[in-house]
Coordinates of C-alpha atoms and ligand atoms in Angstrom, one line a residue:
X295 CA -78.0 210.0 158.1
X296 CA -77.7 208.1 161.8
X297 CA -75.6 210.3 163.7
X298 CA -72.6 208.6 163.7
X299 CA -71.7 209.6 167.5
X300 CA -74.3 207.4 168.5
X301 CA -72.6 204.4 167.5
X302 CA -70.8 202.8 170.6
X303 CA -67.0 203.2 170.6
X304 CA -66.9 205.5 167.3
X305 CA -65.5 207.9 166.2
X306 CA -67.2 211.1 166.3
X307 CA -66.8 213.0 162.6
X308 CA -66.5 216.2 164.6
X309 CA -63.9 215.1 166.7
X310 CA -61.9 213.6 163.9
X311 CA -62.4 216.5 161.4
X312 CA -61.0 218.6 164.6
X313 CA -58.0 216.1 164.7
X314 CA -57.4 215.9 160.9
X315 CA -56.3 219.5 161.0
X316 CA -53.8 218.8 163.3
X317 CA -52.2 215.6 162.1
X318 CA -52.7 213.1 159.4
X319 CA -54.1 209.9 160.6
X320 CA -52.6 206.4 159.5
X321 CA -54.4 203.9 157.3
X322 CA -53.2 200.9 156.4
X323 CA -52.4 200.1 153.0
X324 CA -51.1 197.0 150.9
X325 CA -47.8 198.7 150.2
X326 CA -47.6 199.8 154.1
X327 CA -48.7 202.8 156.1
X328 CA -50.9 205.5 154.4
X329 CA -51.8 208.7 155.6
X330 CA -55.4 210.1 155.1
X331 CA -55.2 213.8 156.0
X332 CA -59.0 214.0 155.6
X333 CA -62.6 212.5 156.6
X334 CA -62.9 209.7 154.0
X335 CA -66.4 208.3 153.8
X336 CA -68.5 212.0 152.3
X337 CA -70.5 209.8 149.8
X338 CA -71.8 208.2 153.0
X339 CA -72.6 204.2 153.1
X340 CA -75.3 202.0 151.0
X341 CA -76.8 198.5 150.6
X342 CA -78.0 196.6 147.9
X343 CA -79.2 193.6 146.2
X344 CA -80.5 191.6 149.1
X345 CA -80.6 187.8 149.5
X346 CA -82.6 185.3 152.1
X347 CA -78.5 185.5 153.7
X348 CA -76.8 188.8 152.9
X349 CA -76.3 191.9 150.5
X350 CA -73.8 194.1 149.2
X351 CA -72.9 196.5 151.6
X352 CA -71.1 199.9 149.8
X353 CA -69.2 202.6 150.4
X354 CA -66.5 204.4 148.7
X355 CA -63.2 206.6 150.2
X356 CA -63.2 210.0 148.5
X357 CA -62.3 212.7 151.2
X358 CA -62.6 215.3 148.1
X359 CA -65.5 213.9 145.6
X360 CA -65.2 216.1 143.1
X361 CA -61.5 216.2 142.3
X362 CA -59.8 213.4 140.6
X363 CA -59.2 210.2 142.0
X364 CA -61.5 211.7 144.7
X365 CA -58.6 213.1 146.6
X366 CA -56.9 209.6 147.3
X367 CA -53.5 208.3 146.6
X368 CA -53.3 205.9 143.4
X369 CA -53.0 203.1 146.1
X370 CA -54.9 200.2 147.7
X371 CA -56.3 200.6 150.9
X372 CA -57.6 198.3 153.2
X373 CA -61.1 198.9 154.5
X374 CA -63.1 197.0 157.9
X375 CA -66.5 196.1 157.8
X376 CA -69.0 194.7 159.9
X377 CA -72.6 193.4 160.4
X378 CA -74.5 193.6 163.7
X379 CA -78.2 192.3 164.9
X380 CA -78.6 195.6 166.2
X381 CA -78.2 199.6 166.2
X382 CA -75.2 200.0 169.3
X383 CA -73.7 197.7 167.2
X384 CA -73.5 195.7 170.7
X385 CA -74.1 191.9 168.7
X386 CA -71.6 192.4 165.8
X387 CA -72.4 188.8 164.0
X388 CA -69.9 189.2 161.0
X389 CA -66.5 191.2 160.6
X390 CA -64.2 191.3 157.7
X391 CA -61.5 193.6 155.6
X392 CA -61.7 194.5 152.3
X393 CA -59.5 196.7 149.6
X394 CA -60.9 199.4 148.1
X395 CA -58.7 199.8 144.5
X396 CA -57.6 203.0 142.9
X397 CA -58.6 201.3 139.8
X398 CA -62.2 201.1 141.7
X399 CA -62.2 204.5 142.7
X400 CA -61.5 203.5 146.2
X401 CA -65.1 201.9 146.3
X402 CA -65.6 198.5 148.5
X403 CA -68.3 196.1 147.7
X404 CA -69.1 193.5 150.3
X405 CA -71.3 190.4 150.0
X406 CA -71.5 189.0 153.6
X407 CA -73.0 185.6 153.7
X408 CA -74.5 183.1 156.2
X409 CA -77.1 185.7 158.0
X410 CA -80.2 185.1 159.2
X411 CA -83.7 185.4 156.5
X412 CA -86.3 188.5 156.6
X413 CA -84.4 190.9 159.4
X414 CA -82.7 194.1 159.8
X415 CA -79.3 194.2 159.8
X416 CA -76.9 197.3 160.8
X417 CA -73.6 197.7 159.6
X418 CA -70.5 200.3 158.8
X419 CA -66.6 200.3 157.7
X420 CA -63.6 201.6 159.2
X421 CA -60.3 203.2 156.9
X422 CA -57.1 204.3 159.4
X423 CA -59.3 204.5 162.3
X424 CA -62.0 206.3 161.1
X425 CA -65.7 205.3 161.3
X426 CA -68.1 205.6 158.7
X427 CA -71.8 206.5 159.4
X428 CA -74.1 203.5 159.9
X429 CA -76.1 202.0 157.6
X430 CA -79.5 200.2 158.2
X431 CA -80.0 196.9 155.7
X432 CA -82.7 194.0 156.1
X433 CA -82.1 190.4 154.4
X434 CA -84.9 188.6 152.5
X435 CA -87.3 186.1 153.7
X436 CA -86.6 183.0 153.4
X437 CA -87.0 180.9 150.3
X438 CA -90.4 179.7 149.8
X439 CA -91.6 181.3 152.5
X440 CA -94.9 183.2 152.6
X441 CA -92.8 186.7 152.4
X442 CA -95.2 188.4 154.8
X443 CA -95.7 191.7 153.7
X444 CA -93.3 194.3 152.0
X445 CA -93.1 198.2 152.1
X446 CA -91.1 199.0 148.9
X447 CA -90.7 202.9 147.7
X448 CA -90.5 203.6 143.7
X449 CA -88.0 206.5 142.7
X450 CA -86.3 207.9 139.7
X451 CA -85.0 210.8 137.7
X452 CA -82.9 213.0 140.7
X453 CA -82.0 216.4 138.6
X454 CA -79.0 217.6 141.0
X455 CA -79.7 221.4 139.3
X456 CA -83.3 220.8 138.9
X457 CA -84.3 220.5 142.9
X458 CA -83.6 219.5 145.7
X459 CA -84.0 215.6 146.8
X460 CA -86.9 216.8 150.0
X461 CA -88.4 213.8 148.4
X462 CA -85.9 211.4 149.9
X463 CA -85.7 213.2 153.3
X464 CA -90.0 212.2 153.7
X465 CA -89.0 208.6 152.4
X466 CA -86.4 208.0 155.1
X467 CA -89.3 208.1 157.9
X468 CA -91.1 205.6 155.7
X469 CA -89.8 203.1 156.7
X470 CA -89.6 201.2 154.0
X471 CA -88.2 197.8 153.3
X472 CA -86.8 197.9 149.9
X473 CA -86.0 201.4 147.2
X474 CA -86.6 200.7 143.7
X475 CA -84.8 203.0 141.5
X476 CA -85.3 202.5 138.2
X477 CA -83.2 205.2 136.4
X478 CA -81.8 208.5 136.0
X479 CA -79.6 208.4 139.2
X480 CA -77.1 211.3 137.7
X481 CA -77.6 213.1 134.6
X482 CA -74.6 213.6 132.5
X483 CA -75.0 217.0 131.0
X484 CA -72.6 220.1 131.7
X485 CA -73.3 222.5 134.4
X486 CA -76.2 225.2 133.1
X487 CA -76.0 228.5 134.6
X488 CA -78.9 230.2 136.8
X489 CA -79.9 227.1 138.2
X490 CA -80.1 226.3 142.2
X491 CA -77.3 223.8 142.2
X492 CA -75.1 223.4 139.7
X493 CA -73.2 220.4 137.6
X494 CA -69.2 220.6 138.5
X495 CA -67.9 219.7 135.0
X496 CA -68.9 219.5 131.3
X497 CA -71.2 216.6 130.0
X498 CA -69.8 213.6 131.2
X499 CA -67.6 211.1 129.1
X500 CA -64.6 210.1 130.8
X501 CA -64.4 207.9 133.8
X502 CA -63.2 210.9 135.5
X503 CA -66.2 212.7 134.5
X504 CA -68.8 210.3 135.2
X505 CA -66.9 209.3 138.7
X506 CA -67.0 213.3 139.6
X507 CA -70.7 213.6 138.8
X508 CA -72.0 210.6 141.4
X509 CA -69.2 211.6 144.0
X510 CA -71.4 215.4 143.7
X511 CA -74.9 213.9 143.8
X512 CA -73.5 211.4 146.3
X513 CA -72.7 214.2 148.5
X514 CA -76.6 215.1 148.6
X515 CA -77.2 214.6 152.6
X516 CA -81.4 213.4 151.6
X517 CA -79.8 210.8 149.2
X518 CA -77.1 209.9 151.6
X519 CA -79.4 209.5 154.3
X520 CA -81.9 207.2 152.3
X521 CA -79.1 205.1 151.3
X522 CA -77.9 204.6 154.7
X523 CA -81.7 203.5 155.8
X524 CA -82.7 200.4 153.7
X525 CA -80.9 198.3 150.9
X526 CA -82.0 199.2 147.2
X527 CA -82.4 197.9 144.0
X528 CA -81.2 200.0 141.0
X529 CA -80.7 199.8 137.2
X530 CA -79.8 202.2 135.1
X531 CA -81.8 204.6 132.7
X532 CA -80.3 206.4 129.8
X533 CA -78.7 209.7 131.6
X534 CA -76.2 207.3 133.5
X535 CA -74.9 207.2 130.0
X536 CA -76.0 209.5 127.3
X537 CA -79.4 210.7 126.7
X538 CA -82.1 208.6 125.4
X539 CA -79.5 206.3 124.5
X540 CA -79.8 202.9 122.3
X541 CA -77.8 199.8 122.3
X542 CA -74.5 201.4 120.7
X543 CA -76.2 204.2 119.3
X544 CA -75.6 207.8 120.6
X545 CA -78.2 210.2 121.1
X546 CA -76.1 212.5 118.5
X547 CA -75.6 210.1 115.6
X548 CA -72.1 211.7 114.4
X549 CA -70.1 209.5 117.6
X550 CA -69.1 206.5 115.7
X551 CA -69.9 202.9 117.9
X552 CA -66.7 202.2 119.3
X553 CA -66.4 205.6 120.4
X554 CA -69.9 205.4 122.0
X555 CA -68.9 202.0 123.7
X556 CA -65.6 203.2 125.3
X557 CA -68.0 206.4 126.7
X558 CA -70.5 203.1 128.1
X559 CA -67.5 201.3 129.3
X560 CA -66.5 204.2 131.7
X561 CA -70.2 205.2 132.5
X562 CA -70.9 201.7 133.4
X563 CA -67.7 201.2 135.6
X564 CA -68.7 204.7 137.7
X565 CA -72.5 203.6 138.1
X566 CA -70.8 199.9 139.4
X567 CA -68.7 202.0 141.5
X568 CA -71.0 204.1 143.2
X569 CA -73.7 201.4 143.5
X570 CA -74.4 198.7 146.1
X571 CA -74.3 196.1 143.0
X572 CA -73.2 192.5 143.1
X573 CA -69.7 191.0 141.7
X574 CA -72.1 189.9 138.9
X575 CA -72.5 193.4 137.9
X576 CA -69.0 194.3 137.6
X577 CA -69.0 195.7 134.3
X578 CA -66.8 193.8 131.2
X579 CA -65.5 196.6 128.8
X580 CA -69.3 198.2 127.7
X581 CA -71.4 195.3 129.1
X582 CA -72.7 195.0 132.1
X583 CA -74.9 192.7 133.7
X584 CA -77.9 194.8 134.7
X585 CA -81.1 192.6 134.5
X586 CA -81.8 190.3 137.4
X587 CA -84.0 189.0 139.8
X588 CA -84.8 189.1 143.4
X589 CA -87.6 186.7 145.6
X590 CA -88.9 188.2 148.4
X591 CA -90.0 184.8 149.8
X592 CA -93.8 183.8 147.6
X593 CA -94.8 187.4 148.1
X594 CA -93.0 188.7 145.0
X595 CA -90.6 188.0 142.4
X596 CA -88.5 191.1 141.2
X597 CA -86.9 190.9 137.3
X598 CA -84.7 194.1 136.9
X599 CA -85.1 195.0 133.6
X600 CA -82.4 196.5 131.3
X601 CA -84.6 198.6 128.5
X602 CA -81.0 200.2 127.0
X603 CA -78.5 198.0 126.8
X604 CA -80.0 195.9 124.3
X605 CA -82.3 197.7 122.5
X606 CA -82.3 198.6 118.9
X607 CA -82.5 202.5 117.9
X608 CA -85.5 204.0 118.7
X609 CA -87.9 204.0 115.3
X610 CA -89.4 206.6 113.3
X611 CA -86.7 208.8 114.4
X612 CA -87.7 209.2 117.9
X613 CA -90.0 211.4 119.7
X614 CA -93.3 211.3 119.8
X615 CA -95.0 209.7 116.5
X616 CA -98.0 208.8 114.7
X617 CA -98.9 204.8 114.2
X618 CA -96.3 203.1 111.9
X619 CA -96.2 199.9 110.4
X620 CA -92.5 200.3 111.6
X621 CA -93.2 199.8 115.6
X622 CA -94.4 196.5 114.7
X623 CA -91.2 195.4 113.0
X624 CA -90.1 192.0 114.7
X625 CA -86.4 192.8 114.8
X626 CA -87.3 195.3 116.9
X627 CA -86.3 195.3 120.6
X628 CA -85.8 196.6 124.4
X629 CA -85.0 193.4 125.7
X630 CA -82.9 191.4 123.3
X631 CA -83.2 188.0 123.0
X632 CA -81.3 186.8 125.9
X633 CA -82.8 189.0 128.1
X634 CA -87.1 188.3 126.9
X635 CA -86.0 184.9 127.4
X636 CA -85.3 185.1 130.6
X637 CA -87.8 187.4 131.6
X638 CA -90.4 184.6 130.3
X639 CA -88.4 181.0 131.3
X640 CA -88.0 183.3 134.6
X641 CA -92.4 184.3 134.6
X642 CA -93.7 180.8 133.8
X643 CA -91.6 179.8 136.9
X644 CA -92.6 181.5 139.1
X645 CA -94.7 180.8 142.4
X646 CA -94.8 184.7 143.7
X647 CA -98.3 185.8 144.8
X648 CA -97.1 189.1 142.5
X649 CA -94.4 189.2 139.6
X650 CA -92.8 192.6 139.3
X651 CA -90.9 194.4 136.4
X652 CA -88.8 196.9 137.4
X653 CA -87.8 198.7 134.7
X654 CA -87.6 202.3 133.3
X655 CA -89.9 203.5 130.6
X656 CA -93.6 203.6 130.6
X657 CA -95.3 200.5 129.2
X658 CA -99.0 201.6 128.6
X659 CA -99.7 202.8 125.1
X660 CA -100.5 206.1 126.0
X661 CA -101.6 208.4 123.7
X662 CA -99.7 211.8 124.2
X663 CA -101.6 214.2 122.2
X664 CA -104.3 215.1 124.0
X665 CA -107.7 215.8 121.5
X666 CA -107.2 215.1 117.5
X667 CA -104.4 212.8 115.7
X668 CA -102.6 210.2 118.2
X669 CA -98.9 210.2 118.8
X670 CA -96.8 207.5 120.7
X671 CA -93.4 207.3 122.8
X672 CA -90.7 205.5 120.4
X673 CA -88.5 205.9 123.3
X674 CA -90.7 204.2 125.3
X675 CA -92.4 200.3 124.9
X676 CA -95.0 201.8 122.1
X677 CA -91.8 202.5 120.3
X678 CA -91.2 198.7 120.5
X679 CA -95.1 197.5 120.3
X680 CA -94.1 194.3 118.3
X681 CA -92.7 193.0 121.5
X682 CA -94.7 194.9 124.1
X683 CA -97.7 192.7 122.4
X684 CA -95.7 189.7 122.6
X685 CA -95.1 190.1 126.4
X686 CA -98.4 190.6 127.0
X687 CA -99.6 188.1 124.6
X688 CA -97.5 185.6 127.2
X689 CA -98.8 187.0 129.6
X690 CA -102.3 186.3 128.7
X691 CA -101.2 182.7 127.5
X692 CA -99.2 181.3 130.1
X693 CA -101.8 182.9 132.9
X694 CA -99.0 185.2 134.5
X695 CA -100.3 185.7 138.1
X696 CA -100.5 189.6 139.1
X697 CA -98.0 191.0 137.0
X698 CA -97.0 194.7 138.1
X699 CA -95.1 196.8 136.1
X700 CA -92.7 199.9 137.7
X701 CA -91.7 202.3 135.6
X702 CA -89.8 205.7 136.0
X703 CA -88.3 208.2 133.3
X704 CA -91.0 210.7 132.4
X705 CA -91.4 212.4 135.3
X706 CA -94.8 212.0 135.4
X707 CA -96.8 210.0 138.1
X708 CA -99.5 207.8 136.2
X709 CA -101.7 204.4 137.2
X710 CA -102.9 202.4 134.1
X711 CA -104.3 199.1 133.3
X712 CA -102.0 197.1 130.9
X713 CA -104.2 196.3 128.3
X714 CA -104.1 194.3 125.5
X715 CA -106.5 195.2 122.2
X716 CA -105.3 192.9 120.1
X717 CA -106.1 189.4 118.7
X718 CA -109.1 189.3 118.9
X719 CA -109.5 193.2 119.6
X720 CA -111.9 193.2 122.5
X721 CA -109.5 194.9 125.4
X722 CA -108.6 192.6 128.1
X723 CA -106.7 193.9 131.1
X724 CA -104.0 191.8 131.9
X725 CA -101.4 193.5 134.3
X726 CA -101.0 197.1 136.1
X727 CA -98.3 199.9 135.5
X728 CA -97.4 202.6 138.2
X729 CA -95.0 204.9 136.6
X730 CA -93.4 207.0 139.2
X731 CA -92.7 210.5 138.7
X732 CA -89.4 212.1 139.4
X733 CA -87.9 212.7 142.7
X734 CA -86.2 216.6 141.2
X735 CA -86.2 216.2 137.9
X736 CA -88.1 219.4 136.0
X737 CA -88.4 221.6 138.4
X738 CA -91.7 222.0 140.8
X739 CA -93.9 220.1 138.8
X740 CA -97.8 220.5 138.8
X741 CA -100.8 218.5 140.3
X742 CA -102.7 218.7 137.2
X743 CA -100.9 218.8 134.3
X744 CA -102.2 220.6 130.8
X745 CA -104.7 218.9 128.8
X746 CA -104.9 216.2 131.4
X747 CA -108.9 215.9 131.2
X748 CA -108.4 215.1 127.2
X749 CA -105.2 213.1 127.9
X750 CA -107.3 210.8 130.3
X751 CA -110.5 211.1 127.6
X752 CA -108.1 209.9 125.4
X753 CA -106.8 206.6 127.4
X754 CA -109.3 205.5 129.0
X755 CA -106.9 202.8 131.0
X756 CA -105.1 205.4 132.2
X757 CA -106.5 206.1 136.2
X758 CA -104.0 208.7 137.1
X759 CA -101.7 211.1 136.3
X760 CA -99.7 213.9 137.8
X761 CA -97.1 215.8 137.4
X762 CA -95.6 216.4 140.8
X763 CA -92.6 215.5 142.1
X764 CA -92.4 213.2 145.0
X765 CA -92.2 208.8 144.7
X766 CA -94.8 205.8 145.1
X767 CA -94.9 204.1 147.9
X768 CA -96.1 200.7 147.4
X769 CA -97.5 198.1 151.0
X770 CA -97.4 194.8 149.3
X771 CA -99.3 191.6 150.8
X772 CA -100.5 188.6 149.0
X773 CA -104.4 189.9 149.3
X774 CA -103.6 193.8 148.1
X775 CA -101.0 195.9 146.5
X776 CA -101.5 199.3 147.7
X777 CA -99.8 202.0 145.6
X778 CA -99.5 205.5 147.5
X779 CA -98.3 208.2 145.4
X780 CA -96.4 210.6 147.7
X781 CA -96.0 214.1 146.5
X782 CA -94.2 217.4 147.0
X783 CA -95.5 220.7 146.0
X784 CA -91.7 222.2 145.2
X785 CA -88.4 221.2 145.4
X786 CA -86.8 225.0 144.2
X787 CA -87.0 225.4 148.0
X788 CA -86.1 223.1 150.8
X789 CA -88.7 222.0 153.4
X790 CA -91.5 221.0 151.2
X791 CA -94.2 218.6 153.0
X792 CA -95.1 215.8 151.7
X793 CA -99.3 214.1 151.1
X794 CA -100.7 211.2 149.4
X795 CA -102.3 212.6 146.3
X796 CA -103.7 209.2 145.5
X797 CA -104.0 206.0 146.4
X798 CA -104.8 202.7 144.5
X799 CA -105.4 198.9 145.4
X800 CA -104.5 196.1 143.0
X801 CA -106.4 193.0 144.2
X802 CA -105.0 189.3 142.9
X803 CA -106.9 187.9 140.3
X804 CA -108.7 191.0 139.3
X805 CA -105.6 192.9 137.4
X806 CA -105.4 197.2 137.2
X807 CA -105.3 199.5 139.8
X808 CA -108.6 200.6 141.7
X809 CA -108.9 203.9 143.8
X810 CA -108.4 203.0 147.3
Ligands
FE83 FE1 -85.2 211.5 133.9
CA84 CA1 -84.7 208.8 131.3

């Protein structure tokens, strides 16, 4: 995190913790006065979902995360923000007040307009006097514009009990212009014993729940500290939620619907809170508006993807499986109708020199037993193959420039041609997939994974994989997409260094990644 005391004319946290013991400081409210006796702003400060003129700018008051309400009265509270051209915060260019809603969880969600295209912006909030940490944002290019280049990283999958976030910590001196998190922010499940952190809480399915679980991975000072040094883009996975979760359909089959969509309605309203998302995405009852799309200038065009929301249950039961007639099932779906619609009116439009798809699970049709008999992902687009050959088959079609697919959830670091065998059967590759591997999520991990000389014998467009922990980071210009996937060796321990186990170069017009 930027060490608040360098900020000109703020508060220090030190010297206000020291004066919070002694008095309770004064905060304005709607109703009149309020008194905060504690340090408000422990989830830190975020940005999000930039534009050619602004972003959300996020932060949330919750002096005690973990306790209910977050250890605020049950009353509006009026919140400063601003937006300066530089780090002293010496050109402040915008300034405003917001309320931050007990019904909110105390969160604020700003969307200054009017600034300038493609630049850093630095800004931070103010509740009864006290200063939040600083936060580093950058607004897009502008519209049309050749987009220069872009430095994006690719995370997911942040196990609070499984590691530690060292991943996040090397990502922070990056650099980097944009995060894409595509899932598996929190995990919902109840605290398990013997582990190096552990889960406050059972499995989460209240709002209370689900707001106590982000206010303790929020507290994560790697996490905090990445949020506060360039603007995201997120969408959820399934552990936001429920495991493996489908459309309305629970992971344990016994929770009738409605049940299942009051648990979405509150686990969508705590990821809205604790994300820098748009008004858009304020969540109605169980839906939420998650897919969407971002231009950074003609470089690339960003589609969000929302793989749960929509989708129908997982065939075949689930789990890895055989071929069955019943993946090719037209009613079956990740997307929805609404949503593939968009994706393609939103494709054939398009004038990026690359079109991403940031989404969650692994595209490729990877075969995932290694030697005799072949089993696919249901959970994953093989699951849905009927409409992952339709995408590609409109891919192929309209002549989709440089599609690049991001994918998270497995855990797993892998680089694969997208490849479609199908009508006529000769493979053509049409597109690239880097799955990113987790950033905590199961533990140390391993740089070769078991079986992986059959599992790459057996998929043959398949041109990495690895099972350490770590992110991708990805330098995009129109001549070359560079993917560099950065790995840890442990995250049991603090303090792990971080290397590029491997690095790969898309060129335009010649789809699938290449070694570097
Ligand atoms: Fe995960
Ligand atoms: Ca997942």
């Amino acid at each position: 995190m930027p060490d608040p005391t360098t900020t000109a004319g703020a508060f220090t946290r030190r010297s206000f913790l020291a004066a919070a013991g002694g008095a309770l400081l004064s905060c304005r409210s709607a109703s009149g006065p309020l008194l905060l006796a504690e340090y408000p702003f422990r989830l830190g400060v975020a940005s999000g979902d930039p534009s050619p003129d602004g972003f959300v700018l996020w932060t949330r008051l919750a002096p005690r995360p973990l306790e209910p309400e977050g250890g605020m009265p049950p009353e509006p509270v009026e919140v400063d923000w601003e937006v300066a051209e530089d780090e002293r915060f010496a050109s402040v260019v915008r300034r405003g007040r917001a309320r931050a809603l007990p019904e909110l969880a105390h969160s604020v969600h700003v969307e200054p307009e009017g600034l300038a295209p493609g630049r850093p912006y630095w800004y931070r909030f103010r509740a009864g006097g006290v200063e939040s940490p600083a936060g580093r944002t950058r607004t897009l290019p502008p519209p049309g514009s050749p987009g220069g280049r872009l430095r994006l990283a690719l995370a997911s999958c942040q196990h609070f009990e499984q590691g530690y976030f060292t991943a996040y910590e090397h990502m922070a001196r990056e650099d980097v212009d944009l995060v894409v998190h595509v899932g598996d922010y929190i995990y919902e499940q109840a605290g398990q014993p013997g582990r190096l952190r552990r889960h406050a809480g059972p499995e989460c399915t209240t709002l209370q729940g689900y707001r106590a679980r982000y206010g303790q991975y929020k507290s994560d000072p790697a996490l905090m500290a990445m949020h506060a040094a360039a603007p995201w883009l997120v969408a959820p996975d399934d552990h936001e939620f429920d495991n493996n979760c489908a459309g309305a359909v629970s992971e344990e089959k016994a929770v009738s619907p409605s049940d299942f969509l009051r648990r979405r309605a509150a686990a969508y309203q705590a990821y809205y809170e604790h994300m820098p998302l748009r008004r858009a995405s304020l969540p109605a009852g169980p839906d939420m508006q998650i897919y969407r799309r971002i231009a950074w200038g003609r470089l690339a065009e960003f589609f969000v993807l929302d793989t749960r929301q929509y989708r129908t249950d997982q065939p075949s039961g689930d789990g890895n499986k055989p071929p069955s007639p019943e993946v090719l099932d037209p009613r079956g779906t990740l997307l929805g109708a609404a949503q593939r619609g968009w994706l393609e009116d939103g494709l054939a439009r398009s004038p990026a020199a690359w079109n991403v798809l940031a989404q969650q699970v692994m595209f490729a049709r990877v075969d995932r037993l290694p030697g005799e008999g072949v089993t696919h992902s249901m959970d994953q687009w093989p699951g849905y193959e009927h409409e992952r050959r339709g995408l590609l088959r409109f891919l192929e079609e309209r002549r989709i420039a440089n599609a690049v697919v991001l994918s998270g959830d497995i855990h797993t670091n892998w680089a694969n041609d997208l490849v479609a065998d199908f009508d006529p059967p000769a493979p053509r590759v049409l597109a690239s997939e880097f799955v990113g591997t987790s950033i905590s999520s199961g533990g140390d991990g391993a740089a070769s994974p078991r079986d992986l000389g059959r599992l790459l014998a057996d998929n043959p467009f398949v041109r990495f994989h690895n099972a350490e922990r770590g992110y991708v980071r990805c330098d995009v210009e129109a001549t070359s997409w560079r993917a560099d996937f950065r790995t840890i060796p442990y995250v049991l321990k603090p303090g792990a260094p971080i290397a590029t186990r491997a690095s790969f170069v898309v060129e335009p017009g010649r789809p699938g990644p290449r070694p570097a």
